[in-house]
Amino acid sequence: AQKITQTQPGMFVQEKEAVTLDCTYDTSDQSYGLFWYKQPSSGEMIFLIYQGSYDEQNATEGRYSLNFQKARKSANLVISASQLGDSAMYFCAMREGLFFNGGSQGNLIFGKGTKLSVKP
Amino acid sequence: GAGVSQTPSNKVTEKGKYVELRCDPISGHTALYWYRQSLGQGPEFLIYFQGTGAADDSGLPNDRFFAVRPEGSVSTLKIQRTERGDSAVYLCASSLLGTGGEAFFGQGTRLTVV
């Protein structure tokens, strides 16, 4: 079974509007972390935002927020006020087996990604 | 440099040849990861080092793939008897032990086996 599922291969959004990129995950661990990365055409993976399974508040980083619904095992990324530079591939990832303090030693498991295109 | 550095950025090799890909992590980062990314896919885990030792090599596809990190910093991914199916972008990442786990990635090495 897929550990990370991103059901949207491609998304379009108008500049300055908000967009939600979907991510669902599958784990039996109680402690895990969820990540979103951006990969522009240059190829580098850029960290955007992190949510720990024990965090009660949804994570926010500037224009990025993570809509964490633990019971539904979803971790959707919301980008507000889209910019042309947001056009890129976006990957959701999970690390299982976090320590309670957030420390971790495991590898990241990635989804297949969503290609976001921002229209002017 | 401040970030993760990977060399070469591009490598073209003939089928059957041996290649080495190098990763220089962020100074002080004890954890180092290798991933492989095929076209249109997410990164696929290969191997994870904690210090000098491989903590998890379960992602290595077969015994043609091997990686070392002899002094706990620079790592080399080695591929023997390359096959066309090995063509992909090989990504390296590093992170601090004991943090929430944000991993910093390099630009990757694009390997093409012809």
mmCIF file of C-alpha atoms in Angstrom:
data_model
loop_
_atom_site.group_PDB
_atom_site.id
_atom_site.type_symbol
_atom_site.label_atom_id
_atom_site.label_comp_id
_atom_site.label_asym_id
_atom_site.label_seq_id
_atom_site.Cartn_x
_atom_site.Cartn_y
_atom_site.Cartn_z
ATOM 1 C CA ALA A 1 0.000 0.000 0.000
ATOM 2 C CA GLN A 2 1.102 3.546 -0.704
ATOM 3 C CA LYS A 3 2.360 5.304 2.390
ATOM 4 C CA ILE A 4 1.851 8.756 0.884
ATOM 5 C CA THR A 5 -0.863 9.458 -1.660
ATOM 6 C CA GLN A 6 -1.108 12.649 -3.671
ATOM 7 C CA THR A 7 -4.153 12.347 -5.904
ATOM 8 C CA GLN A 8 -3.658 15.487 -7.966
ATOM 9 C CA PRO A 9 -1.026 14.996 -10.691
ATOM 10 C CA GLY A 10 -1.503 18.601 -11.797
ATOM 11 C CA MET A 11 -3.207 21.719 -10.507
ATOM 12 C CA PHE A 12 -3.805 25.183 -11.924
ATOM 13 C CA VAL A 13 -4.378 28.299 -9.857
ATOM 14 C CA GLN A 14 -4.832 31.943 -10.740
ATOM 15 C CA GLU A 15 -2.184 34.294 -9.446
ATOM 16 C CA LYS A 16 -3.077 35.796 -6.041
ATOM 17 C CA GLU A 17 -5.614 33.069 -5.268
ATOM 18 C CA ALA A 18 -5.244 30.313 -2.671
ATOM 19 C CA VAL A 19 -4.738 26.660 -3.598
ATOM 20 C CA THR A 20 -4.897 23.411 -1.637
ATOM 21 C CA LEU A 21 -2.693 20.438 -2.517
ATOM 22 C CA ASP A 22 -3.959 17.136 -1.140
ATOM 23 C CA CYS A 23 -1.963 14.527 0.744
ATOM 24 C CA THR A 24 -3.107 11.444 2.627
ATOM 25 C CA TYR A 25 -0.817 9.104 4.508
ATOM 26 C CA ASP A 26 -0.841 5.613 5.916
ATOM 27 C CA THR A 27 1.009 4.614 9.055
ATOM 28 C CA SER A 28 0.442 2.540 12.158
ATOM 29 C CA ASP A 29 3.010 4.533 14.142
ATOM 30 C CA GLN A 30 1.781 6.943 16.784
ATOM 31 C CA SER A 31 4.773 9.214 16.280
ATOM 32 C CA TYR A 32 5.494 10.558 12.831
ATOM 33 C CA GLY A 33 6.238 13.756 10.997
ATOM 34 C CA LEU A 34 4.778 15.164 7.811
ATOM 35 C CA PHE A 35 6.669 17.391 5.416
ATOM 36 C CA TRP A 36 6.070 19.338 2.265
ATOM 37 C CA TYR A 37 8.816 20.042 -0.240
ATOM 38 C CA LYS A 38 8.842 22.195 -3.370
ATOM 39 C CA GLN A 39 10.865 21.154 -6.401
ATOM 40 C CA PRO A 40 11.213 23.832 -9.088
ATOM 41 C CA SER A 41 12.471 22.989 -12.546
ATOM 42 C CA SER A 42 16.042 23.477 -11.311
ATOM 43 C CA GLY A 43 15.639 20.204 -9.423
ATOM 44 C CA GLU A 44 16.507 21.165 -5.869
ATOM 45 C CA MET A 45 14.136 20.001 -3.129
ATOM 46 C CA ILE A 46 13.166 22.957 -0.952
ATOM 47 C CA PHE A 47 11.688 22.348 2.493
ATOM 48 C CA LEU A 48 8.436 24.257 3.063
ATOM 49 C CA ILE A 49 6.702 23.112 6.219
ATOM 50 C CA TYR A 50 6.628 20.411 8.899
ATOM 51 C CA GLN A 51 3.883 18.960 11.125
ATOM 52 C CA GLY A 52 4.537 16.518 13.952
ATOM 53 C CA SER A 53 1.880 13.976 14.823
ATOM 54 C CA TYR A 54 1.724 15.317 18.387
ATOM 55 C CA ASP A 55 1.359 18.944 17.332
ATOM 56 C CA GLU A 56 -2.110 20.185 18.151
ATOM 57 C CA GLN A 57 -1.901 23.356 16.087
ATOM 58 C CA ASN A 58 -1.689 23.349 12.315
ATOM 59 C CA ALA A 59 1.753 24.399 11.134
ATOM 60 C CA THR A 60 2.154 27.705 9.318
ATOM 61 C CA GLU A 61 5.150 29.219 7.538
ATOM 62 C CA GLY A 62 4.459 32.490 5.817
ATOM 63 C CA ARG A 63 2.073 31.819 2.906
ATOM 64 C CA TYR A 64 2.148 28.083 3.590
ATOM 65 C CA SER A 65 -0.080 26.286 6.045
ATOM 66 C CA LEU A 66 -0.636 22.615 6.650
ATOM 67 C CA ASN A 67 -4.208 21.462 7.219
ATOM 68 C CA PHE A 68 -3.580 18.484 9.491
ATOM 69 C CA GLN A 69 -6.557 16.163 10.062
ATOM 70 C CA LYS A 70 -5.179 13.286 12.072
ATOM 71 C CA ALA A 71 -8.307 11.141 12.165
ATOM 72 C CA ARG A 72 -8.586 11.316 8.404
ATOM 73 C CA LYS A 73 -4.808 10.902 7.975
ATOM 74 C CA SER A 74 -4.586 13.911 5.747
ATOM 75 C CA ALA A 75 -1.995 16.683 5.604
ATOM 76 C CA ASN A 76 -3.021 19.096 2.891
ATOM 77 C CA LEU A 77 -0.825 22.050 1.955
ATOM 78 C CA VAL A 78 -2.519 25.408 1.547
ATOM 79 C CA ILE A 79 -0.710 28.141 -0.357
ATOM 80 C CA SER A 80 -2.276 31.561 0.028
ATOM 81 C CA ALA A 81 -1.894 34.432 -2.429
ATOM 82 C CA SER A 82 -0.228 32.324 -5.133
ATOM 83 C CA GLN A 83 2.696 33.819 -7.007
ATOM 84 C CA LEU A 84 4.120 32.937 -10.400
ATOM 85 C CA GLY A 85 7.227 31.647 -8.642
ATOM 86 C CA ASP A 86 5.128 29.028 -6.873
ATOM 87 C CA SER A 87 4.896 27.052 -10.116
ATOM 88 C CA ALA A 88 6.741 23.813 -9.321
ATOM 89 C CA MET A 89 6.331 20.191 -8.248
ATOM 90 C CA TYR A 90 5.178 19.759 -4.659
ATOM 91 C CA PHE A 91 5.900 16.621 -2.679
ATOM 92 C CA CYS A 92 4.342 15.434 0.537
ATOM 93 C CA ALA A 93 6.566 13.216 2.689
ATOM 94 C CA MET A 94 6.422 11.331 5.965
ATOM 95 C CA ARG A 95 8.959 10.188 8.501
ATOM 96 C CA GLU A 96 7.797 7.445 10.840
ATOM 97 C CA GLY A 97 8.992 6.651 14.329
ATOM 98 C CA LEU A 98 9.720 10.117 15.645
ATOM 99 C CA PHE A 99 10.902 10.507 19.186
ATOM 100 C CA PHE A 100 8.531 12.412 21.398
ATOM 101 C CA ASN A 101 10.764 15.487 21.362
ATOM 102 C CA GLY A 102 10.672 15.529 17.593
ATOM 103 C CA GLY A 103 14.022 13.899 17.075
ATOM 104 C CA SER A 104 14.129 11.363 14.328
ATOM 105 C CA GLN A 105 16.430 8.986 12.593
ATOM 106 C CA GLY A 106 14.295 7.593 9.852
ATOM 107 C CA ASN A 107 14.152 8.218 6.160
ATOM 108 C CA LEU A 108 11.533 10.313 4.382
ATOM 109 C CA ILE A 109 8.871 8.547 2.335
ATOM 110 C CA PHE A 110 7.662 10.694 -0.553
ATOM 111 C CA GLY A 111 4.481 10.818 -2.576
ATOM 112 C CA LYS A 112 4.461 11.091 -6.362
ATOM 113 C CA GLY A 113 3.969 14.824 -6.301
ATOM 114 C CA THR A 114 1.605 17.448 -7.661
ATOM 115 C CA LYS A 115 2.607 19.821 -10.418
ATOM 116 C CA LEU A 116 1.303 23.292 -9.626
ATOM 117 C CA SER A 117 1.001 25.874 -12.370
ATOM 118 C CA VAL A 118 0.202 29.472 -11.456
ATOM 119 C CA LYS A 119 -1.505 31.444 -14.201
ATOM 120 C CA PRO A 120 -0.984 35.226 -14.542
ATOM 121 C CA GLY B 1 29.651 26.053 1.118
ATOM 122 C CA ALA B 2 26.505 26.532 3.130
ATOM 123 C CA GLY B 3 24.380 23.877 1.432
ATOM 124 C CA VAL B 4 24.604 20.238 0.392
ATOM 125 C CA SER B 5 26.934 19.875 -2.562
ATOM 126 C CA GLN B 6 26.746 17.034 -5.080
ATOM 127 C CA THR B 7 29.227 16.296 -7.816
ATOM 128 C CA PRO B 8 29.132 15.832 -10.694
ATOM 129 C CA SER B 9 25.891 17.580 -11.604
ATOM 130 C CA ASN B 10 25.621 15.419 -14.724
ATOM 131 C CA LYS B 11 27.169 12.067 -15.567
ATOM 132 C CA VAL B 12 26.830 10.128 -18.793
ATOM 133 C CA THR B 13 28.258 6.624 -18.755
ATOM 134 C CA GLU B 14 28.162 3.520 -20.888
ATOM 135 C CA LYS B 15 26.240 0.458 -19.844
ATOM 136 C CA GLY B 16 28.425 -1.818 -17.764
ATOM 137 C CA LYS B 17 30.717 0.897 -16.454
ATOM 138 C CA TYR B 18 31.352 1.847 -12.828
ATOM 139 C CA VAL B 19 30.353 5.278 -11.478
ATOM 140 C CA GLU B 20 30.837 7.207 -8.266
ATOM 141 C CA LEU B 21 28.595 10.039 -7.123
ATOM 142 C CA ARG B 22 29.771 12.344 -4.361
ATOM 143 C CA CYS B 23 27.842 14.184 -1.666
ATOM 144 C CA ASP B 24 29.250 16.830 0.659
ATOM 145 C CA PRO B 25 26.664 17.491 3.394
ATOM 146 C CA ILE B 26 26.137 20.595 5.480
ATOM 147 C CA SER B 27 28.902 20.870 8.047
ATOM 148 C CA GLY B 28 27.903 19.303 11.344
ATOM 149 C CA HIS B 29 24.996 17.309 9.979
ATOM 150 C CA THR B 30 25.301 13.783 11.276
ATOM 151 C CA ALA B 31 22.538 12.230 9.173
ATOM 152 C CA LEU B 32 22.992 11.762 5.422
ATOM 153 C CA TYR B 33 20.514 10.270 2.973
ATOM 154 C CA TRP B 34 20.659 9.131 -0.634
ATOM 155 C CA TYR B 35 17.545 9.113 -2.790
ATOM 156 C CA ARG B 36 16.876 8.272 -6.419
ATOM 157 C CA GLN B 37 14.287 10.160 -8.440
ATOM 158 C CA SER B 38 13.046 8.872 -11.749
ATOM 159 C CA LEU B 39 11.214 11.106 -14.198
ATOM 160 C CA GLY B 40 7.731 11.985 -12.966
ATOM 161 C CA GLN B 41 8.180 10.273 -9.621
ATOM 162 C CA GLY B 42 8.909 11.285 -6.062
ATOM 163 C CA PRO B 43 12.319 10.598 -4.521
ATOM 164 C CA GLU B 44 12.845 6.966 -3.584
ATOM 165 C CA PHE B 45 14.922 6.179 -0.504
ATOM 166 C CA LEU B 46 18.194 4.313 -1.016
ATOM 167 C CA ILE B 47 20.336 4.509 2.117
ATOM 168 C CA TYR B 48 20.705 6.501 5.328
ATOM 169 C CA PHE B 49 23.893 7.142 7.306
ATOM 170 C CA GLN B 50 24.176 8.181 10.915
ATOM 171 C CA GLY B 51 27.786 9.216 11.296
ATOM 172 C CA THR B 52 30.022 6.757 9.501
ATOM 173 C CA GLY B 53 27.677 3.799 9.607
ATOM 174 C CA ALA B 54 24.763 2.912 7.380
ATOM 175 C CA ALA B 55 21.748 2.943 9.711
ATOM 176 C CA ASP B 56 19.362 1.766 7.021
ATOM 177 C CA ASP B 57 20.314 0.461 3.577
ATOM 178 C CA SER B 58 17.015 -1.234 2.852
ATOM 179 C CA GLY B 59 16.375 0.943 -0.192
ATOM 180 C CA LEU B 60 19.416 -0.144 -2.179
ATOM 181 C CA PRO B 61 17.937 -2.028 -5.151
ATOM 182 C CA ASN B 62 20.642 -4.686 -5.466
ATOM 183 C CA ASP B 63 24.272 -5.439 -4.705
ATOM 184 C CA ARG B 64 25.504 -3.287 -7.583
ATOM 185 C CA PHE B 65 24.784 -0.284 -5.377
ATOM 186 C CA PHE B 66 27.022 0.588 -2.453
ATOM 187 C CA ALA B 67 27.648 3.735 -0.421
ATOM 188 C CA VAL B 68 30.295 4.803 2.057
ATOM 189 C CA ARG B 69 30.863 7.645 4.463
ATOM 190 C CA PRO B 70 34.257 6.851 5.953
ATOM 191 C CA GLU B 71 34.814 9.980 8.038
ATOM 192 C CA GLY B 72 31.237 10.864 8.820
ATOM 193 C CA SER B 73 30.987 13.758 6.404
ATOM 194 C CA VAL B 74 31.424 13.249 2.639
ATOM 195 C CA SER B 75 29.615 10.253 1.182
ATOM 196 C CA THR B 76 30.104 8.411 -2.091
ATOM 197 C CA LEU B 77 27.429 6.360 -3.827
ATOM 198 C CA LYS B 78 28.994 3.698 -6.010
ATOM 199 C CA ILE B 79 27.224 1.848 -8.808
ATOM 200 C CA GLN B 80 28.862 -1.127 -10.482
ATOM 201 C CA ARG B 81 28.014 -2.576 -13.890
ATOM 202 C CA THR B 82 25.574 0.222 -14.621
ATOM 203 C CA GLU B 83 22.353 -0.558 -16.461
ATOM 204 C CA ARG B 84 20.091 1.724 -18.478
ATOM 205 C CA GLY B 85 17.479 1.412 -15.754
ATOM 206 C CA ASP B 86 19.868 3.129 -13.333
ATOM 207 C CA SER B 87 19.353 6.396 -15.224
ATOM 208 C CA ALA B 88 17.809 8.878 -12.792
ATOM 209 C CA VAL B 89 18.583 11.889 -10.645
ATOM 210 C CA TYR B 90 20.410 10.877 -7.484
ATOM 211 C CA LEU B 91 19.670 13.200 -4.604
ATOM 212 C CA CYS B 92 21.603 13.571 -1.382
ATOM 213 C CA ALA B 93 20.245 15.176 1.776
ATOM 214 C CA SER B 94 21.531 15.852 5.266
ATOM 215 C CA SER B 95 19.997 16.726 8.606
ATOM 216 C CA LEU B 96 20.874 17.150 12.257
ATOM 217 C CA LEU B 97 20.328 14.205 14.575
ATOM 218 C CA GLY B 98 17.648 14.894 17.101
ATOM 219 C CA THR B 99 15.805 17.594 15.204
ATOM 220 C CA GLY B 100 12.312 17.444 13.769
ATOM 221 C CA GLY B 101 13.919 16.049 10.728
ATOM 222 C CA GLU B 102 13.978 18.769 8.136
ATOM 223 C CA ALA B 103 16.347 17.414 5.512
ATOM 224 C CA PHE B 104 18.325 19.741 3.277
ATOM 225 C CA PHE B 105 18.805 18.486 -0.258
ATOM 226 C CA GLY B 106 21.522 19.000 -2.813
ATOM 227 C CA GLN B 107 20.907 19.784 -6.472
ATOM 228 C CA GLY B 108 21.304 16.169 -7.437
ATOM 229 C CA THR B 109 23.391 14.256 -9.952
ATOM 230 C CA ARG B 110 21.660 13.371 -13.196
ATOM 231 C CA LEU B 111 22.976 9.968 -14.239
ATOM 232 C CA THR B 112 22.398 8.796 -17.792
ATOM 233 C CA VAL B 113 23.430 5.291 -18.784
ATOM 234 C CA VAL B 114 23.669 4.825 -22.554
#
